[in-house]
Amino acid sequence: HILGLLLLIQAGSAWGQVRSDSLRNIDLDAVLVVAEPIDKAYEVLREAGRRNQPLPSFQCSTAVKSSYGGGSGLHLREALSVSLFAAPDRFSERIYLADEHQGGRSLNDGRTAEVRFSVGRDDGIVPQERGAVLGKHFFESYADGNLDLYRSSIELPRLATVPIPSPLAWDAELQYRARVVQAEAKGNAVHWTVSVAPRTASGALLRGTLVIEDSAYSVVRADLELPAQSLVRYTQVRVQQSYRFAAGRSVVSARNFELIDAAGDTARTQILHDEYDFNGQLRPKDLGLAAVADDENAFDASPTDWAAARKIALDPGESRHITYQDSLTLFYDSDSYKDSVDAVYNKFHWWEP
C-alpha cells in the first residue's frame, strides 16, 4: 500500500479557502490522489493503533445519567463515582453520590411521582428507600461502557456476548472495510474521517465513523454501532465517544449510548470522565473484592447537594419530574406530616383479648 498521498494542486487551490478560524476543507475530488482513499484509511487506522496503547493503571471521576421510558413510565438514574483501574483488567467503582427516580401515578397537572412509605410509630418515618435495581440501566461502572478502541479486542459484557475486534487492531484490514470520507485541516493537523464496516454482512464488528487527527494519530471522535447479532438484550446500540489528552495520553472524556430493546423501547446513557490520574500505581489487590461499592450515604444527598454536584444537566422533563418528586419526599419527611400521621395513629383502638 502507498503510505502517503501525492497531491497535485490544481488551479483555484485544491485545499480550498482558508477561513479566519484556520479551518480548511480538503476536497478529495479536486486533487489528484495517487493513493486511493481506501489505502489512506488503513494507513490512518494502523498508525492510530500503533501509536496509542491501552491505558495503564489510573483513577478518574465518572458521572452518569441513564434514562428510559417517559412520562409516567420514566426511569432515571444518576450517579457520581471514582473509577479505579489496575492494569491489566481489574476495575473498581466507588459511588459517592447516587439517586434513582421512577415515574408512577399521573397527577392532575401531568407530573408524575412514585412515593412509597410505611405508617407506624416511628419518629423517622420517611418514604421507603428504593433498592438500587438497575432494570434497563446497563451502566454501573467504568468497565460497563469501556469501548476502548486502543485495545485489539473490546469487551462489553453487559452489552455484547462476545469480544468485538477493534478497527485499530494490527489485523483490522483483514476484518474491516475502511474508506476516507472527509479530511479537514485544523491548525497543524489533518482530521481524517474514516468509515468502517465489516468485510462480510455477517461479521460481528463495529460499524460507523472515526475521526483521527494525524499529529499524534489519536482518535478525536467515534460514532459507532455495535453488532446486532452479538447484543445481549438490545436490538440496537449506538455509542458516540469524544476524546481529549490527559497526561499525554488519549482518553475518553464523554460517552453517549443510545439503546433500543426488542419491544422498541429506547434508553439513553450519558457518561462523563474527567480528572484522570495515572500516578497512583494501582495494583489489583489494592482494589479489594467489590467491583462496585456505594458509600454509606450515597443515596442520602439533598436536592441542594445534587444541584451543586450534578455534572450532566437534566433535560426539562427530567428536571420537572425530579423537582416534584423531591418536594413530595420533603413533605413526607416534614414535622407537619409526621404530626398528622401520629394523629391518625392515636385514633386506632387496638383489640385486646
GROMACS .gro file of N, CA and C in nm, residues 1 158 247:
model
    9
    1HIS      N    1   0.084  -0.120   0.000
    1HIS     CA    2   0.000   0.000   0.000
    1HIS      C    3   0.087   0.125   0.000
  158ARG      N    4  -2.199  -0.645   2.952
  158ARG     CA    5  -2.339  -0.612   2.975
  158ARG      C    6  -2.412  -0.573   2.847
  247ALA      N    7  -0.240   1.393   3.069
  247ALA     CA    8  -0.104   1.347   3.098
  247ALA      C    9  -0.040   1.283   2.976
   0.00000   0.00000   0.00000
